[in-house]
Short mmCIF file of C-alpha atoms in Angstrom, two decimals:
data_model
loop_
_atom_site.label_atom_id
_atom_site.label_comp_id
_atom_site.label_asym_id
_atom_site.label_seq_id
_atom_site.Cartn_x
_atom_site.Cartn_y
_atom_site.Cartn_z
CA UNK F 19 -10.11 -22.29 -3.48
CA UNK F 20 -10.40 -21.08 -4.29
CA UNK F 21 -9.31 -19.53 -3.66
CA UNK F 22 -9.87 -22.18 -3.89
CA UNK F 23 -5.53 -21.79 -6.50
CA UNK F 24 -5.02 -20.22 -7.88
CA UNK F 25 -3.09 -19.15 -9.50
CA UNK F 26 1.07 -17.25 -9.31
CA UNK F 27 16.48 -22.53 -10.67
CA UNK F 28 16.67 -24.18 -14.24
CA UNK F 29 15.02 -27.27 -15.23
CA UNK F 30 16.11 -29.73 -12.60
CA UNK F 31 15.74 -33.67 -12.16
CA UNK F 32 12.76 -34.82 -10.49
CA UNK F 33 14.06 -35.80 -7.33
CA UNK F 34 12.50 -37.30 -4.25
CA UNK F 35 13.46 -36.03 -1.18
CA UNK F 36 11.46 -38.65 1.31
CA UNK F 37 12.61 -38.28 4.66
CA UNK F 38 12.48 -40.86 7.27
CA UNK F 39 10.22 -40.58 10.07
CA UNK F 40 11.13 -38.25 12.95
CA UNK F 41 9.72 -37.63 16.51
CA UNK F 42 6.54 -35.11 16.41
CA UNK F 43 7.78 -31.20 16.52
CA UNK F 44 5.88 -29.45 19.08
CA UNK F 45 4.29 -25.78 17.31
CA UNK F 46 5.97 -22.28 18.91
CA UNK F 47 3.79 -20.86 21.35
CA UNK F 48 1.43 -18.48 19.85
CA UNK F 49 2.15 -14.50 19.73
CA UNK F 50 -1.21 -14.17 19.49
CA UNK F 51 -5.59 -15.90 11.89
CA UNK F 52 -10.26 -19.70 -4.26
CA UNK F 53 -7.61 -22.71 -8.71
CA UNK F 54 -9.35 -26.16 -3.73
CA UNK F 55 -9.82 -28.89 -6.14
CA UNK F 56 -9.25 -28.92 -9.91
CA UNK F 57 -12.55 -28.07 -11.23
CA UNK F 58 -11.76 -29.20 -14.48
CA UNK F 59 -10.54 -27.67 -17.56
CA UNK F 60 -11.70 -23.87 -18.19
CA UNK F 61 -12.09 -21.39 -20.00
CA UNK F 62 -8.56 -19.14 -20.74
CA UNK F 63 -9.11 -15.73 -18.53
CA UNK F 64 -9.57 -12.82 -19.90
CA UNK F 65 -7.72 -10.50 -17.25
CA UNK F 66 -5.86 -7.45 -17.69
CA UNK F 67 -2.40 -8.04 -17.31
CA UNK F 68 -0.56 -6.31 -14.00
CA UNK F 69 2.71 -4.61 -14.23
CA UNK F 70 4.68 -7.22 -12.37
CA UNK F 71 8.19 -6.69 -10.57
CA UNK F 72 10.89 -8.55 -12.37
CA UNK F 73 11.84 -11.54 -11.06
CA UNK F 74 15.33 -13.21 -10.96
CA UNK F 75 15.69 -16.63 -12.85
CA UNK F 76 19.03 -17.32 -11.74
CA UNK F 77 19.47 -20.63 -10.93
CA UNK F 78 19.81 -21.72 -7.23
CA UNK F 79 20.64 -24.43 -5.37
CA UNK F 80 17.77 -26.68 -3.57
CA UNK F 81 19.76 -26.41 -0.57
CA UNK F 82 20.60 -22.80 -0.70
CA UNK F 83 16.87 -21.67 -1.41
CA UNK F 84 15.80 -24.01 1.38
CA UNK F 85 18.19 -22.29 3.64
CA UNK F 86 16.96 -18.78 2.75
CA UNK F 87 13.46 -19.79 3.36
CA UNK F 88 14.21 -21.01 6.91
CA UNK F 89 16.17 -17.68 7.69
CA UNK F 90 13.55 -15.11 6.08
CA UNK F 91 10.11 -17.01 7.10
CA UNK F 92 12.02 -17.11 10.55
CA UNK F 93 12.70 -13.38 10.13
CA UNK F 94 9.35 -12.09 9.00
CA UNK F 95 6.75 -13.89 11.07
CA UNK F 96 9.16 -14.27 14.26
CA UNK F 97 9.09 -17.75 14.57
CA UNK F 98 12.22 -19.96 15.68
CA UNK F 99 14.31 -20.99 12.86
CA UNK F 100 14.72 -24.33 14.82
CA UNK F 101 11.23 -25.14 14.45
CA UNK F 102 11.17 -24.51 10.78
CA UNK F 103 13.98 -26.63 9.42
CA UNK F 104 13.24 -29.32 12.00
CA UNK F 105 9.06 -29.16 10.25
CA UNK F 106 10.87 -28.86 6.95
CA UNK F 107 12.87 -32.20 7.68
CA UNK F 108 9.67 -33.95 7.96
CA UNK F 109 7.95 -32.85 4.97
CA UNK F 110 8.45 -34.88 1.56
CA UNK F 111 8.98 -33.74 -1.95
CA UNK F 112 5.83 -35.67 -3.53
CA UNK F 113 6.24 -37.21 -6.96
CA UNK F 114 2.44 -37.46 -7.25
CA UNK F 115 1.93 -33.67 -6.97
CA UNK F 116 5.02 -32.98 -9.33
CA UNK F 117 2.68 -35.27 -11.96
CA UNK F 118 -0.36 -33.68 -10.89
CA UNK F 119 0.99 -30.02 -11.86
CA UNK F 120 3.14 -31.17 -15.02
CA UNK F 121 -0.03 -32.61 -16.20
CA UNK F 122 -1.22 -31.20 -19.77
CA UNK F 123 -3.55 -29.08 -19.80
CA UNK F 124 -6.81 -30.56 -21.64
CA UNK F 125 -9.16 -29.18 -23.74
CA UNK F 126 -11.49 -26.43 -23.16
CA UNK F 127 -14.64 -27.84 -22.54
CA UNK F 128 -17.89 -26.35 -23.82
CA UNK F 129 -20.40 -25.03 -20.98
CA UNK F 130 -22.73 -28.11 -22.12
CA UNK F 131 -19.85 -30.70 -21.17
CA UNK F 132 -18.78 -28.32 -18.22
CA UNK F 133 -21.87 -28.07 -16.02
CA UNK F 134 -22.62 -31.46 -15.92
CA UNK F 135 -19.47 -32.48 -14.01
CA UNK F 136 -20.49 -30.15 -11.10
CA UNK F 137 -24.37 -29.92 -11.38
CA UNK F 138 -25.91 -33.09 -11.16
CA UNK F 139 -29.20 -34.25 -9.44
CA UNK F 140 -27.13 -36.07 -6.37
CA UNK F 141 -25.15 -32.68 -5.75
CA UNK F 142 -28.38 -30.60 -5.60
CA UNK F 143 -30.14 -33.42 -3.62
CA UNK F 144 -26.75 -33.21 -1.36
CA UNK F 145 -26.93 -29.46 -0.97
CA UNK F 146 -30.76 -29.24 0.13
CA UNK F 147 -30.00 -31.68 2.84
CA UNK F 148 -26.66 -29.93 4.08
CA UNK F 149 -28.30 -26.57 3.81
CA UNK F 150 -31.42 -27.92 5.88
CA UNK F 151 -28.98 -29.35 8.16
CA UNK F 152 -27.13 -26.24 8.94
CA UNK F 153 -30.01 -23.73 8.38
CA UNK F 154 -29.55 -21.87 11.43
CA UNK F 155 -26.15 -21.25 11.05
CA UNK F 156 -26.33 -19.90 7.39
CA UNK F 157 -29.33 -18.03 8.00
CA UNK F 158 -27.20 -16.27 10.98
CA UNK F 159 -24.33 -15.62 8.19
CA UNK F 160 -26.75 -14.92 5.28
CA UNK F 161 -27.91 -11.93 7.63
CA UNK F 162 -25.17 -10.73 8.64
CA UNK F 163 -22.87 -10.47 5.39
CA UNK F 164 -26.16 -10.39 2.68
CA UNK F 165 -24.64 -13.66 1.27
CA UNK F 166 -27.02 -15.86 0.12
CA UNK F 167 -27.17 -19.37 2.39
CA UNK F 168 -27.44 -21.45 -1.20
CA UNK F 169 -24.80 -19.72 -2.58
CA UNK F 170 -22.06 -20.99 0.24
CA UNK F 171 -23.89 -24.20 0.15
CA UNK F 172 -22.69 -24.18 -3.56
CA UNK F 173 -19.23 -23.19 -3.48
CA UNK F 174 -18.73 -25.74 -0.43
CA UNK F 175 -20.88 -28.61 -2.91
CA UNK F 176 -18.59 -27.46 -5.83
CA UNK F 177 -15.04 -27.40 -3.74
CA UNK F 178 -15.36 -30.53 -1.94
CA UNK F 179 -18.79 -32.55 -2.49
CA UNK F 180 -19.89 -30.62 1.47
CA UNK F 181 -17.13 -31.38 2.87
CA UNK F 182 -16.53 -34.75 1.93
CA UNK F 183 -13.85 -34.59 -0.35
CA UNK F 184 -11.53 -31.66 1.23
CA UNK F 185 -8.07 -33.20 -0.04
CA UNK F 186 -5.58 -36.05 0.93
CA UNK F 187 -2.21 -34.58 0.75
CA UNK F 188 -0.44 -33.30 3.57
CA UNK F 189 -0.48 -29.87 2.92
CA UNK F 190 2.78 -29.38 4.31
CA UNK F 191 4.44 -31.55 1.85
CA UNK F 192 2.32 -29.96 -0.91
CA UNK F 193 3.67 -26.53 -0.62
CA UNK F 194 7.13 -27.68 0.09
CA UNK F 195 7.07 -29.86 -2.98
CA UNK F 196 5.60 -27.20 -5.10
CA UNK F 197 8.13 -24.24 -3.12
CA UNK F 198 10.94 -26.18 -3.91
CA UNK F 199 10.42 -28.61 -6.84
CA UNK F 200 7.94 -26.65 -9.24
CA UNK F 201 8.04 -28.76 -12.52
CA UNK F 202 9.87 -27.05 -15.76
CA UNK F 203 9.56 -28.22 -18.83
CA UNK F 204 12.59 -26.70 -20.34
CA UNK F 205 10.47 -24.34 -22.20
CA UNK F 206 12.83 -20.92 -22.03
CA UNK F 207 9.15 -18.94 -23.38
CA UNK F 208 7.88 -20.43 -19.71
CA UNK F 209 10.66 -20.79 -17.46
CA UNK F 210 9.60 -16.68 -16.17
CA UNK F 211 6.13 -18.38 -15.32
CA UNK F 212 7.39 -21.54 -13.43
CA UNK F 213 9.62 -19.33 -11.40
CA UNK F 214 7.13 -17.31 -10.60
CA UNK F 215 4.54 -19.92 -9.45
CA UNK F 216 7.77 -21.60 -7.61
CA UNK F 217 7.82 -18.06 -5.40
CA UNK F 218 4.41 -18.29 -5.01
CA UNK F 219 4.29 -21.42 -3.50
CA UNK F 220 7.71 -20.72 -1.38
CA UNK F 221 5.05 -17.44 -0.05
CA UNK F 222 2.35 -19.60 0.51
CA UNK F 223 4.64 -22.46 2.85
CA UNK F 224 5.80 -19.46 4.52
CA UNK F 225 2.34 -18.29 5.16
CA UNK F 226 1.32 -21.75 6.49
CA UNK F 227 3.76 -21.45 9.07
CA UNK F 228 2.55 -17.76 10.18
CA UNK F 229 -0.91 -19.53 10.41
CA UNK F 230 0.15 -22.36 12.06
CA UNK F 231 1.19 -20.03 14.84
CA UNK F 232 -1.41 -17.78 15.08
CA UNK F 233 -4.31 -20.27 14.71
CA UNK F 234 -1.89 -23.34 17.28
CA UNK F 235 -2.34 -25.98 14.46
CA UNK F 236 -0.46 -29.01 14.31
CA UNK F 237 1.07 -27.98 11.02
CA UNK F 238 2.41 -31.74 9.88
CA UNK F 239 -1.26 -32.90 10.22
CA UNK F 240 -3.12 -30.73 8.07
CA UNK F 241 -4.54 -32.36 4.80
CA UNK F 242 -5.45 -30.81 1.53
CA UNK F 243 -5.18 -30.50 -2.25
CA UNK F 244 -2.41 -31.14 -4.14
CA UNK F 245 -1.82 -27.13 -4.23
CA UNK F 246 -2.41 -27.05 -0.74
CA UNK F 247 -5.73 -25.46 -0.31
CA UNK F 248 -7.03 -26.54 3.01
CA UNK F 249 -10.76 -27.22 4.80
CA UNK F 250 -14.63 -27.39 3.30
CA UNK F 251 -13.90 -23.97 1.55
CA UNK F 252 -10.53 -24.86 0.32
CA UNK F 253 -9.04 -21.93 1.58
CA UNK F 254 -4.70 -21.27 0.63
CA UNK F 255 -3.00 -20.19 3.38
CA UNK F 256 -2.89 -16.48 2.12
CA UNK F 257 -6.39 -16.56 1.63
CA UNK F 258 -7.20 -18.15 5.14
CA UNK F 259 -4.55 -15.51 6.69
CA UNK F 260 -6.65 -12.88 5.09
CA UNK F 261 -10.38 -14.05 4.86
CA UNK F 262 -11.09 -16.56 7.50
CA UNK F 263 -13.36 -15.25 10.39
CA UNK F 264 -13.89 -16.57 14.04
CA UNK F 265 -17.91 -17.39 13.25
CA UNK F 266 -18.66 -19.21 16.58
CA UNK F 267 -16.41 -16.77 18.71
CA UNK F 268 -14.43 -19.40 20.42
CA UNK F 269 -11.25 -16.92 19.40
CA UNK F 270 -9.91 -19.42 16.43
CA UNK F 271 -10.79 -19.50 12.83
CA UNK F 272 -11.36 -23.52 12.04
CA UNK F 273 -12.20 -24.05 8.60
CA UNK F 274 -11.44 -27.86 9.22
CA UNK F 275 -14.54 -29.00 11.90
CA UNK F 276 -16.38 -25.67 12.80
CA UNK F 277 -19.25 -25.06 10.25
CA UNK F 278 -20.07 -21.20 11.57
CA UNK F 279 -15.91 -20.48 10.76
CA UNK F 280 -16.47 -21.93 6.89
CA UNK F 281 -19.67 -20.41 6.42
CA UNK F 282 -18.48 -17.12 7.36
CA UNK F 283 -15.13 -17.10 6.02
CA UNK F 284 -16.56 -18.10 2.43
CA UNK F 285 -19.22 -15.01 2.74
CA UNK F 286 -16.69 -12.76 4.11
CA UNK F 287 -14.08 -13.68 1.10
CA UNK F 288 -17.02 -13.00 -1.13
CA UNK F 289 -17.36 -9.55 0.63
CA UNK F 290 -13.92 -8.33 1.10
CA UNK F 291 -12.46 -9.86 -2.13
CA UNK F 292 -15.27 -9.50 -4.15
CA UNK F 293 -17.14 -6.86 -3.07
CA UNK F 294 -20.93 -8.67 -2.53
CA UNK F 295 -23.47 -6.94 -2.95
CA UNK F 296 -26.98 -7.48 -0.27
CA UNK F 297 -29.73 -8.25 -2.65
CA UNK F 298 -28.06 -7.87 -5.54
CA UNK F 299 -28.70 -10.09 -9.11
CA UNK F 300 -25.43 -12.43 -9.89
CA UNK F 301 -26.52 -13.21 -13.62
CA UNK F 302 -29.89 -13.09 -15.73
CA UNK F 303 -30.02 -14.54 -19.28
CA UNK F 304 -29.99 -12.59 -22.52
CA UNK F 305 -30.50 -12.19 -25.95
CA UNK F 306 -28.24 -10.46 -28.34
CA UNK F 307 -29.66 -9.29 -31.20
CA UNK F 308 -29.43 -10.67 -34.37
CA UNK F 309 -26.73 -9.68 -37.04
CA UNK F 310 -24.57 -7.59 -33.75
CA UNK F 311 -21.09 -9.05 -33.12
CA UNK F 312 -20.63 -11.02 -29.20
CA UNK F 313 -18.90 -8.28 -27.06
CA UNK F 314 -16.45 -9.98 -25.46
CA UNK F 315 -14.44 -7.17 -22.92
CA UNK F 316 -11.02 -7.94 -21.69
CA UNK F 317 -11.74 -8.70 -18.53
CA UNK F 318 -14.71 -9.29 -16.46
CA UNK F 319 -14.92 -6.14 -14.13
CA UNK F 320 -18.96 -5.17 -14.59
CA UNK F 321 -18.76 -1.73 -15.31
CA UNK F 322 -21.09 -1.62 -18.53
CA UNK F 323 -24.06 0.17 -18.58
CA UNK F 324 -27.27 -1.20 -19.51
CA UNK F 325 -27.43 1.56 -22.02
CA UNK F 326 -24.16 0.42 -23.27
CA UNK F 327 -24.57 -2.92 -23.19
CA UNK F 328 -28.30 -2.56 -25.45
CA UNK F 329 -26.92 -0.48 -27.71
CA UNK F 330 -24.41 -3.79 -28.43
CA UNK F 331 -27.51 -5.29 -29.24
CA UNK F 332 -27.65 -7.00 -25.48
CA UNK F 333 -31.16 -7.59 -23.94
CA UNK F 334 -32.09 -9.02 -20.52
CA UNK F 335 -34.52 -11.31 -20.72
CA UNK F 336 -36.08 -10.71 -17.53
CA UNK F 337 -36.23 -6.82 -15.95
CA UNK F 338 -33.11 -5.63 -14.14
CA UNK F 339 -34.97 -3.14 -11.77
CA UNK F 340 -31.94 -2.31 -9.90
CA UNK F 341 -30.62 1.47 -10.39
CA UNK F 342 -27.29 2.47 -12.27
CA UNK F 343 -26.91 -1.25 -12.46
CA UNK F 344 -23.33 -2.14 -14.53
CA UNK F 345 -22.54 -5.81 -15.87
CA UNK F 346 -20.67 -8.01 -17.90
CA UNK F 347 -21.61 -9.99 -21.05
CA UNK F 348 -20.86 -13.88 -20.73
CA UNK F 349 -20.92 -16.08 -23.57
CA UNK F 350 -21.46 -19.57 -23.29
CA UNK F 351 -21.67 -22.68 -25.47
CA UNK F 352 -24.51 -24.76 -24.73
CA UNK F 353 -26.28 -27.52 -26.06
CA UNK F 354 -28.25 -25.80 -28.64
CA UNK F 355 -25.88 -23.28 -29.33
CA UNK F 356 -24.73 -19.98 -27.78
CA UNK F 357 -26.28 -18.74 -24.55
CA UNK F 358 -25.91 -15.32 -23.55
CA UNK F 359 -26.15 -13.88 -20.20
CA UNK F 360 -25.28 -10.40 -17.95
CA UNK F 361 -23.06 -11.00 -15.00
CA UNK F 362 -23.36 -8.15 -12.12
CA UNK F 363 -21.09 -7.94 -9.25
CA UNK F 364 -22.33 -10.78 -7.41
CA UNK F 365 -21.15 -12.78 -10.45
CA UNK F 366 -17.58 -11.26 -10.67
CA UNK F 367 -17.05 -12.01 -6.58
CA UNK F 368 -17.41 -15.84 -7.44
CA UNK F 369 -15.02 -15.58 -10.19
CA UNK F 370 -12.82 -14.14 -7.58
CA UNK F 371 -12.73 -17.42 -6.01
CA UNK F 372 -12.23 -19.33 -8.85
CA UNK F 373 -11.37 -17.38 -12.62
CA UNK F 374 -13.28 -18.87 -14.32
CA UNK F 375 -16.34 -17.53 -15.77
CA UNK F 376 -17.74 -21.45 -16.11
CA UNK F 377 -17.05 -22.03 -12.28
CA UNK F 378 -19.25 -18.68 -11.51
CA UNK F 379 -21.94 -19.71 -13.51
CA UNK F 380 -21.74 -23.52 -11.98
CA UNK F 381 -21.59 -22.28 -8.65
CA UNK F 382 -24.54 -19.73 -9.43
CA UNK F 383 -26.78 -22.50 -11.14
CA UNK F 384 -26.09 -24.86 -8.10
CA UNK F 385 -27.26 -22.41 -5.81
CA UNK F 386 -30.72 -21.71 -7.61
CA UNK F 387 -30.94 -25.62 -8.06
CA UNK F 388 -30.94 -25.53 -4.18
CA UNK F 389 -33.15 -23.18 -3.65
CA UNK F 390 -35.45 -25.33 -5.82
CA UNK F 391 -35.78 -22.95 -8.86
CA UNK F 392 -35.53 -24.34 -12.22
CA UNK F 393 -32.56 -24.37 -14.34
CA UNK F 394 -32.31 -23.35 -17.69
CA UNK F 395 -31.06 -26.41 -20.26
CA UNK F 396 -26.82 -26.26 -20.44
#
């Protein structure tokens, strides 16, 4: 993911820091648990800007700020400084992801050119079969947490084609590239923003150490994105720390081989992050009446009325029978022109895997494909 990423020194050379190999490091004994894939160009986010804490952009050295990591991560999660600069000396500052972040962004594509990439007739074929494959499983999680079983079908489709496509980098040298080596591109108008994602990656490698230790995994064989979002759900490792659940109760949380750990970390994220709501509508269609301006709020939070949201001109195309219900307009271009729909909660807790108000309404569309309703034209 994503969360799936997702995402938070001067401009410095480019330069690789490949180590040579080095005999395995065994883990510290235990004290003791949704950006994921690119999904493509999307839509900018309307989100309200949080008051953040300043942050210093004094330049420092690689060395230095690799030497403060080892002593704080060491510090704060209790874990032997030894162990993390001798793991540190075998990860690699990756060219590839230094590309892979530095490259432009491209152009916003229109919901007609967006669904396509992630809704296509082998992906809901793919999703039918995984979901009758695992039935029993999902229809233990879909009871227990009121997600959907075709909705963490989709996000698992979406993220990594079911678990077929869950990243190639070692995570480990992901983060560290990223922690360390965040590209600039001598912009001063972004340098704030580059330092800022650098200290979010340097939080995340921390993290990935803390779960290393909690969860006893072999840290330098982990594989993932390029951001470093890990397993089917493509969990960070802030988001794993926080969200993954022990489904099968074997007292570890494996979102790499254990299908009742994904499913019901991905439902429990939707529950705890996004507040999910049992039986509740994700998104109906609508028409806005003719001659009325688009409302387009500045973020996504569903707290209009359905008073407030006719008297924009908004309509529902099919009845919305639940009580008090609040949404969101979304706007989309389609293939005839615009297409105009009313996101609910559900809707805004799969944008809080991915922000992205296309990737919701992919991952929502997916899911009804796979439950073998019929989709509207994109």
């Amino acid at each position: 993911m994503i969360r799936r990423v997702l995402i938070c020194c001067i401009t410095f050379g480019l330069v690789a820091c490949a180590t040579q190999p080095h005999a395995p490091v065994t883990p510290p004994s235990s004290a003791g648990t949704p950006v994921k894939p690119a999904t493509g160009p999307a839509e900018a986010v309307p989100e309200k800007k949080q008051d953040l804490p300043p942050v210093d952009l004094t330049p420092v050295p690689f060395e230095t700020a690799r030497a403060n990591f080892v002593r704080d991560t060491a510090a704060r999660y209790g874990i032997d400084p030894a162990y993390i600069e001798a793991t540190l000396a075998q990860a690699q500052i990756r060219e590839p992801i230094i590309a892979a972040m530095s490259r432009p962004a491209e152009r916003v594509k229109p919901w007609n050119e967006y669904r396509p990439m992630f809704i296509t007739q082998a992906r809901i074929d793919g999703g039918r079969a995984f979901l009758a494959q695992h039935r029993d499983e999902l229809m233990r999680v879909q009871e227990r947490t009121g997600v959907p079983a075709e909705v963490i079908v989709s996000i698992i489709g979406v993220e990594t084609s079911y678990g077929k496509n869950a990243g190639n980098h070692r995570v480990i040298d992901a983060l560290y590239t990223l922690a360390f080596k965040y590209p600039r591109t001598g912009d001063p108008a972004k340098l704030e923003r580059e330092v800022r994602r650098e200290l979010f990656f340097r939080d995340e490698l921390a993290k990935l150490f803390e779960l290393a230790k909690l969860e006893q995994l072999d840290i330098n064989t982990l594989k993932g994105s390029y951001a470093g979002a890990m397993g089917m759900g493509q969990f960070m490792p802030s988001s794993y720390l926080d969200f993954a659940v022990d489904g099968n109760g074997d007292g570890r949380r494996d979102l790499f081989n254990s299908y009742d750990d994904v499913f019901s970390s991905i439902a429990n994220y939707f529950v705890k992050k996004g507040g999910w709501v049992r039986g509740g509508t994700v998104a109906v269609p609508a028409t806005l009446a003719a001659g009325r301006e688009e409302f387009n709020p500045v973020d996504w939070t569903p707290n209009h009325s359905m008073a407030d949201l006719a008297a924009r001109g908004y309509q529902p195309v099919v009845p919305v029978r639940a009580v008090g219900a609040t949404a969101t307009p979304i706007t989309l271009e389609g293939s005839d022109g615009k297409q105009y729909w009313l996101g609910f909660q559900n809707y805004y807790a799969i944008t809080r895997y991915n922000i992205s108000k296309m990737y919701a309404m992919a991952v929502f569309q997916l899911s009804q494909a796979i439950a073998g309703k019929e989709l509207p034209p994109a």
